[in-house]
Structures are given as structure tokens and as C-alpha cells.
Short mmCIF file of C-alpha atoms and ligand atoms in Angstrom, two decimals:
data_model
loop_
_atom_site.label_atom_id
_atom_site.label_comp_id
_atom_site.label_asym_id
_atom_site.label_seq_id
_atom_site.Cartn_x
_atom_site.Cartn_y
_atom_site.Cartn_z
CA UNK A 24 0.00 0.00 0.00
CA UNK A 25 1.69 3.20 -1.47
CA UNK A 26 0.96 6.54 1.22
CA UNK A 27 -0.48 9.39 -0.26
CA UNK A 28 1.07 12.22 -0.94
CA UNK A 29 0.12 15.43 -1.96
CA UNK A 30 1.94 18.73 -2.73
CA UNK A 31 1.42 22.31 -3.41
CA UNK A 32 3.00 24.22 -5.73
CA UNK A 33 2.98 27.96 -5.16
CA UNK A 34 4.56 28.70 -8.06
CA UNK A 35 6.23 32.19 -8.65
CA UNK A 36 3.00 33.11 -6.46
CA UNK A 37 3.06 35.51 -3.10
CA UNK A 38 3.74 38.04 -0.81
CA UNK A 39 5.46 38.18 2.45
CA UNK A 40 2.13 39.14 3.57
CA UNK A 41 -0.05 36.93 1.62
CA UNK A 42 2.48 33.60 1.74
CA UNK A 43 2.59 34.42 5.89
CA UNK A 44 -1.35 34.20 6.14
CA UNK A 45 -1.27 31.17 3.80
CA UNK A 46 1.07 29.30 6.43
CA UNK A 47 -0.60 30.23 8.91
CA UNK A 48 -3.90 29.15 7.99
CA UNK A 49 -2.00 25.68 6.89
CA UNK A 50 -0.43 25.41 10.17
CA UNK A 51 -3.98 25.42 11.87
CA UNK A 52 -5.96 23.48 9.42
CA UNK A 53 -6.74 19.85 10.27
CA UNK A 54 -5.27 17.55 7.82
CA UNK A 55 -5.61 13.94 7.19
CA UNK A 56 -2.12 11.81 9.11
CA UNK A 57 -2.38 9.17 6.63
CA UNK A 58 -1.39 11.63 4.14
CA UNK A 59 2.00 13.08 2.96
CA UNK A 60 1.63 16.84 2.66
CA UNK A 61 4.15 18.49 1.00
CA UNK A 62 4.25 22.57 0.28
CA UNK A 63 7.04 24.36 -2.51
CA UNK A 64 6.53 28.41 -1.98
CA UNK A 65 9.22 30.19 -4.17
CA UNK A 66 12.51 30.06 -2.75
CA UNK A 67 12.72 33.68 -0.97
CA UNK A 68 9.64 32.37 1.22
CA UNK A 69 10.86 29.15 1.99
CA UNK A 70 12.91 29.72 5.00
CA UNK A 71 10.14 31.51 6.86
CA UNK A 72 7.47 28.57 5.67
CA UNK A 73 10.17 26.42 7.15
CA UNK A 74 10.27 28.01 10.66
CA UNK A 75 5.70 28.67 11.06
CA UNK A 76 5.84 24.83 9.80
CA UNK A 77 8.60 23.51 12.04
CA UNK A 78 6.00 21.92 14.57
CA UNK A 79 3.20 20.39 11.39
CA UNK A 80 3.88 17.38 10.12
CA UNK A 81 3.45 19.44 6.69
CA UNK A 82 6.87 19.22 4.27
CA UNK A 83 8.54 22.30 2.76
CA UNK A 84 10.33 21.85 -0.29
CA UNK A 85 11.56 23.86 -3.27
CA UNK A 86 9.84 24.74 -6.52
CA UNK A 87 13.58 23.71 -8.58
CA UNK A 88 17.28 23.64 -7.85
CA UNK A 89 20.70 24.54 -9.87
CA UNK A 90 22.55 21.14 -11.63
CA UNK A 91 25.63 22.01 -9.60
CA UNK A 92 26.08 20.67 -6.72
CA UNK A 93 27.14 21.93 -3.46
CA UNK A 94 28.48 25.67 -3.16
CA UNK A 95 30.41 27.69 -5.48
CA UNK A 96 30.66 30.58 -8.02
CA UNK A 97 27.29 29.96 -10.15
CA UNK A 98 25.70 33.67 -9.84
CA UNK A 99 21.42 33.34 -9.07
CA UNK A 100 21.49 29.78 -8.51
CA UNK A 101 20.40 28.03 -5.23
CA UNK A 102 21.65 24.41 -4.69
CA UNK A 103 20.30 21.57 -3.35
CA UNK A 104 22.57 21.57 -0.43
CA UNK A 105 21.74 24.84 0.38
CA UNK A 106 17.83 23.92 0.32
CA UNK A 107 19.02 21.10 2.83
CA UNK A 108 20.71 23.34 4.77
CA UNK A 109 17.60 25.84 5.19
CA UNK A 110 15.50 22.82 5.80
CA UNK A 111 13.80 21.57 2.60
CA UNK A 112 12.94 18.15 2.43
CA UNK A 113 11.50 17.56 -1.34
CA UNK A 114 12.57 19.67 -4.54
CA UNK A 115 10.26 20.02 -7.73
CA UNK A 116 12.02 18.62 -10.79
CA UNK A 117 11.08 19.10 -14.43
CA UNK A 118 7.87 21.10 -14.06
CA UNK A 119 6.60 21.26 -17.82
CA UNK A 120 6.60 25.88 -17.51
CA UNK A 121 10.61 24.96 -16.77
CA UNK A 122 11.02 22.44 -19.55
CA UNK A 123 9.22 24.70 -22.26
CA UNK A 124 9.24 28.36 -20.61
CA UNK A 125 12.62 27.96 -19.66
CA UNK A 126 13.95 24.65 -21.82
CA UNK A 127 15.24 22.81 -19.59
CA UNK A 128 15.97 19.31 -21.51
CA UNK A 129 15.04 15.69 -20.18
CA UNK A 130 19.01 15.45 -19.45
CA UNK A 131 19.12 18.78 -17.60
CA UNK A 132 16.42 17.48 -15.51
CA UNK A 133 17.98 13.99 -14.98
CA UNK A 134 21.24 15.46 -14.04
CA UNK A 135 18.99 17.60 -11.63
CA UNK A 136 17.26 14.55 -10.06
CA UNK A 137 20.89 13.15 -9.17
CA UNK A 138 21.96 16.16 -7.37
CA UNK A 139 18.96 16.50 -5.48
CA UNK A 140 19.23 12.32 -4.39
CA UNK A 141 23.00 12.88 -3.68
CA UNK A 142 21.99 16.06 -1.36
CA UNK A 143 19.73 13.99 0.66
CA UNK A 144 16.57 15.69 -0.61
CA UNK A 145 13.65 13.91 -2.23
CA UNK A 146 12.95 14.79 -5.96
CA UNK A 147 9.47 15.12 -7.19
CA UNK A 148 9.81 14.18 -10.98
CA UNK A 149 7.45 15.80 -13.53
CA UNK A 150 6.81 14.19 -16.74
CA UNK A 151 4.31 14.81 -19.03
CA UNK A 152 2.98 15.45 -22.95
CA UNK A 153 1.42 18.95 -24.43
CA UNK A 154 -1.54 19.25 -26.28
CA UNK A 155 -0.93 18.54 -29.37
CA UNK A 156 1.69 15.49 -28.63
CA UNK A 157 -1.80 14.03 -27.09
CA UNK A 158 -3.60 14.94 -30.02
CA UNK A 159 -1.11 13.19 -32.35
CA UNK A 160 -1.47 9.73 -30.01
CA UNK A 161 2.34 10.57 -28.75
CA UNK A 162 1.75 10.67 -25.18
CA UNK A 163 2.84 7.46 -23.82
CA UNK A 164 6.20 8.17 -26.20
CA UNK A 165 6.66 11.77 -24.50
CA UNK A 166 6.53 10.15 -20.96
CA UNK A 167 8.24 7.41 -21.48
CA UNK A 168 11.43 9.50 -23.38
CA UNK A 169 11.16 12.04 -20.16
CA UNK A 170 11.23 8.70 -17.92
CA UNK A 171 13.53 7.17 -19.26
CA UNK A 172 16.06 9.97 -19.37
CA UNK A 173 15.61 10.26 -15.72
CA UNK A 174 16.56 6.11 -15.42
CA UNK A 175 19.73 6.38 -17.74
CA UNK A 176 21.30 9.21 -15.88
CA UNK A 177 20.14 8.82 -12.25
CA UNK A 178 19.78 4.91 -12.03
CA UNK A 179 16.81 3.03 -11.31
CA UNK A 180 18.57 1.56 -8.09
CA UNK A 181 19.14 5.41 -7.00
CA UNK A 182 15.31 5.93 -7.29
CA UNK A 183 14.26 4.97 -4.42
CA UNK A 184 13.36 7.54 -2.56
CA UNK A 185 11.79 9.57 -5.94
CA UNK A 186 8.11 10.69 -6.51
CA UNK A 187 6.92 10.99 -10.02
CA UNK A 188 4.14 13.31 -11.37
CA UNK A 189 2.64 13.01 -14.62
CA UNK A 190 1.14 16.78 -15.53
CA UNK A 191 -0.53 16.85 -19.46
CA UNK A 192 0.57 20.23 -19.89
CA UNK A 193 -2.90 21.51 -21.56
CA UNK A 194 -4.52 20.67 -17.79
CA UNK A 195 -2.33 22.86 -16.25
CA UNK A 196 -3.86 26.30 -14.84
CA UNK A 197 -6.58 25.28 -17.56
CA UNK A 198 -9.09 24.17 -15.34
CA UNK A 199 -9.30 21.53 -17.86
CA UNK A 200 -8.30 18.66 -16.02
CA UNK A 201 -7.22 14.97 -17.38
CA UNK A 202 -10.40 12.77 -16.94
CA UNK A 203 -9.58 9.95 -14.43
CA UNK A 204 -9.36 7.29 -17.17
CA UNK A 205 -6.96 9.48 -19.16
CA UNK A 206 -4.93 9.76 -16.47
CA UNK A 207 -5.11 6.69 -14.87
CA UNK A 208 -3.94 4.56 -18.51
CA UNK A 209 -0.24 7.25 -18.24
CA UNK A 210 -0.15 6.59 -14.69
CA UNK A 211 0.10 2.77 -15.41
CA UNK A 212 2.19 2.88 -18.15
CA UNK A 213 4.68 5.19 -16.09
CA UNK A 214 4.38 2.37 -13.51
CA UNK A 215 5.05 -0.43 -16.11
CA UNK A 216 7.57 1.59 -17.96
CA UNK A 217 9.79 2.15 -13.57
CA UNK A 218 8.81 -2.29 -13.79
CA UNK A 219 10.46 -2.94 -17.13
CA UNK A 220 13.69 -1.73 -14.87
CA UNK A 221 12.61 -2.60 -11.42
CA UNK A 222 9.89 -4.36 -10.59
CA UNK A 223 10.41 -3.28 -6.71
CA UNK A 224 10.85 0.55 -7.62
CA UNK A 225 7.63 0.27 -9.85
CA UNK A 226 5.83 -0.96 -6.71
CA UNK A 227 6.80 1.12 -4.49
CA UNK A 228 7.04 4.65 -6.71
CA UNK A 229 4.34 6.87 -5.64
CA UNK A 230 2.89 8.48 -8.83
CA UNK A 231 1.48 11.82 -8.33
CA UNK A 232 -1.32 13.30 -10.77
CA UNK A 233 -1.17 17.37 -11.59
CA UNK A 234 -3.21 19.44 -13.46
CA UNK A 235 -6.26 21.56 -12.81
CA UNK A 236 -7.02 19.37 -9.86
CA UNK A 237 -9.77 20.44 -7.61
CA UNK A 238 -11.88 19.57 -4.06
CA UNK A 239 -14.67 18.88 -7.00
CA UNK A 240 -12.48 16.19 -9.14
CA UNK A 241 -10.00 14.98 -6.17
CA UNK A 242 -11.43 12.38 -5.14
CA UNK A 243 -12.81 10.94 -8.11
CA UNK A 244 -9.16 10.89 -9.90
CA UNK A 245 -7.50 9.90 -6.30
CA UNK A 246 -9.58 6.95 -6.62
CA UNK A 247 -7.65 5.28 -9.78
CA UNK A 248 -5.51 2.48 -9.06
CA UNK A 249 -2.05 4.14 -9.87
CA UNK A 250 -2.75 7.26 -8.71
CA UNK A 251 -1.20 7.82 -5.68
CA UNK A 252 -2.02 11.51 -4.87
CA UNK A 253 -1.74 15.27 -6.83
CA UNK A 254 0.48 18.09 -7.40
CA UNK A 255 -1.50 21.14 -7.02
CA UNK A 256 -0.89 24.35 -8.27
CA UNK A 257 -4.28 26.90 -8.11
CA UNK A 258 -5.88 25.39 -5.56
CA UNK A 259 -3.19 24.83 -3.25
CA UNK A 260 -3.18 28.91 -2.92
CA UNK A 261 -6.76 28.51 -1.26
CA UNK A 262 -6.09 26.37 2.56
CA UNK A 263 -10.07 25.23 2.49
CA UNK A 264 -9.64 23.89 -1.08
CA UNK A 265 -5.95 22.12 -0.65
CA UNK A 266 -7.15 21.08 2.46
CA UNK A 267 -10.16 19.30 0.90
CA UNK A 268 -7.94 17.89 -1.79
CA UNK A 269 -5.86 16.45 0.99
CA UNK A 270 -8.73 14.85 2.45
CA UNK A 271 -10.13 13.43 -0.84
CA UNK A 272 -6.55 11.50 -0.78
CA UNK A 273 -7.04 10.70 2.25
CA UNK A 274 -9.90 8.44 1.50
P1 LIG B 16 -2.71 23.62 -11.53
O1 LIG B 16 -1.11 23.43 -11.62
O2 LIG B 16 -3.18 22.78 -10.37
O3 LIG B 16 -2.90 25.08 -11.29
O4 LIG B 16 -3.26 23.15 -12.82
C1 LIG B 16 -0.50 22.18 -11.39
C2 LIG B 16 0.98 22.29 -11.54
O5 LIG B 16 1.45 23.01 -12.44
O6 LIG B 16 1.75 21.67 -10.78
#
């Protein structure tokens, strides 16, 4: 039995004002225990989410970190070790608005995945297709090439400790989310594609689902048999509706 887990991703989203009542509110809010609840504010917010959040059981992590490791002369970057060192547990890796917005390529991403395992932080993987590779039947391809990038360069024995999220790109911030079927058949062949190379890692992987999810389609889409909880973006801005979702995961 895989534990939920569900995470929020503030994106580039916030004020010091705004981000402190969110916390708050988060820090007060009953939440399920059987849940894994994870939140990435941007990283100028993080250390203060760190301290309100010191006594939840709610993790802090960061929205993306540099490909080089350690400390050093890399001007605007903020490494892994350094999100260890303020108290991050988890790091966002591959979100699609990095891989297109910012093109970030499946091997930049990989490499990134290693350095955030080697740190002793926990990657959150994003994979996932755009529009119009689903509308020319290439989604399972997209995923698996972004996958399978990931399991060349990091290792599948490395992976333990890795969460995955599959995101379709035209659900994000759409509203438009996947319908549980369509995201329950990438979900499984995520999982088949992690058994092809480990039969124990595909077992064990927890595979997030992200995109437009709400308290209205949670539960429904939590339900699927390889889904084992969401990345939210929107709604994770609102405590009564990330709440909600965390309960529908719960379930
Ligand atoms: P959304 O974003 O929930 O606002 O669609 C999800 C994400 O980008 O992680």
C-alpha cells in the first residue's frame, strides 16, 4: 500500500504578507495523518514557511534547484545543499513551464534529479505530454522518453526515494483537467515503464497526478488504481480547497 502524498505548488506566487497568512492558515488546518503533505513556496519564502511549519507534520520543499552541486561561483542559482541546509525536504524537478518556458531538456532534468538524491533531498519528478503530442497519439512516447532519461542518468537503483508526477501540460492552470481514465492509462504505463527496470521501484514509486485538480475532481481521480495523490498548483493557494484535496486523498 503506497501513502499518499500530496503537494502544493505555489509557483512564482506571493507576498510576504499573503504567503505568511497562507502558512498560517496551513499550520492550523486539520489535515488527514495518513497523508504526505508536502508545500514548494518560491525560494525567498521558503525559510520563513520552514520556521511557522517547524511543529506540522506538513513538508517544505523547493519549486527547482541549480545542476551544480554543493556551493560555489554559479551567480542566481540556489543548490540543493543549500535547500538542505535551510531545511527543505523535497525539490520540484522538471515542471513542464521549466522544460518549455525555460527549456530545460530531459538530461538537464535527470542530471537535476541526481543532485537533489545525492543532497539527501527527495525529488518530485514531472513528466508529461502537451496538447498537441496528445492529439497526435504521442503521449505514452513523450513520458516514457522524459522517464527514461531520468533512469539512464540517475539509475533506477538510485530511485528509491523519488516521486513521479505526470502533468498533461494543456490541464495545467486550464481548469481543464485529465479525466480519471486518461490519467489513470499514463499513470500505469509510467508504472510499467519504472517495472520494465525494477519491478520493486515500480511498486513502491508513488505516482502523483497534476493538473487543474480540484476539491470537485479529487477524489474521483485519487480513486484510480495508480494514482497515488496530486500536485496542485491553483488550488493549493486557497487552505479550504488544498485542504479538501488532501482529504479526498485521504480516502
Ligand atoms: P494547476 O497546476 O493545479 O494550477 O493546474 C498544477 C501544476 O502546475 O503543478
Amino acid at each position: 500500500m503506497r501513502r499518499p502524498l500530496v503537494a502544493g505548488n505555489w509557483k512564482m506566487n506571493g507576498t510576504c504578507a499573503s504567503v505568511g497568512e497562507l502558512t498560517l492558515s496551513l499550520n492550523e488546518v486539520a489535515l488527514p495523518e495518513s497523508v504526505d503533505v508536502v508545500v514548494l513556496p518560491p525560494y525567498i519564502y521558503i525559510d520563513r514557511v520552514v520556521s511557522v511549519l517547524a511543529n506540522s507534520l506538513i513538508g517544505v520543499g523547493a519549486q527547482n534547484c541549480s545542476v551544480k552541486p554543493g556551493f560555489g561561483a554559479l551567480t542566481g542559482e540556489i543548490s540543493a545543499a543549500q535547500l538542505k541546509d535551510i531545511g527543505c525536504d523535497w525539490v520540484l524537478v522538471g515542471h513542464s513551464e521549466r522544460r518549455i518556458e525555460l527549456g530545460e531538456s530531459d538530461e538537464l532534468v535527470a542530471e537535476k534529479v541526481r543532485v537533489v538524491l545525492d543532497s539527501g533531498l527527495r525529488p518530485i519528478i514531472c513528466v508529461g505530454e502537451e496538447l498537441s503530442e496528445r492529439q497526435s497519439g504521442r503521449t505514452l512516447e513523450i513520458v516514457k522518453r522524459q522517464l527514461d532519461a531520468v533512469m539512464r542518468i540517475v539509475g533506477v537503483e538510485s530511485l528509491g526515494e523519488a516521486v513521479f508526477a505526470y502533468e498533461p501540460v494543456w490541464a495545467i492552470g486550464s481548469g481543464l483537467s485529465a479525466t480519471p481514465e486518461q490519467a489513470q492509462e499514463v499513470h500505469a504505463a509510467i508504472r510499467a515503464r519504472l517495472a520494465e527496470n525494477s519491478k520493486e521501484l515500480a511498486e513502491k514509486a508513488r505516482i502523483l497526478y497534476g493538473g487543474s485538480v480540484k476539491p470537485e475532481n479529487a477524489l474521483e481521480l485519487f480513486g484510480m488504481a495508480d494514482i497515488d495523490g496530486g500536485l496542485i498548483g491553483g488550488a493549493s493557494l486557497k487552505v479550504n480547497d488544498f485542504s479538501a484535496i488532501c482529504r479526498a486523498a485521504g480516502n
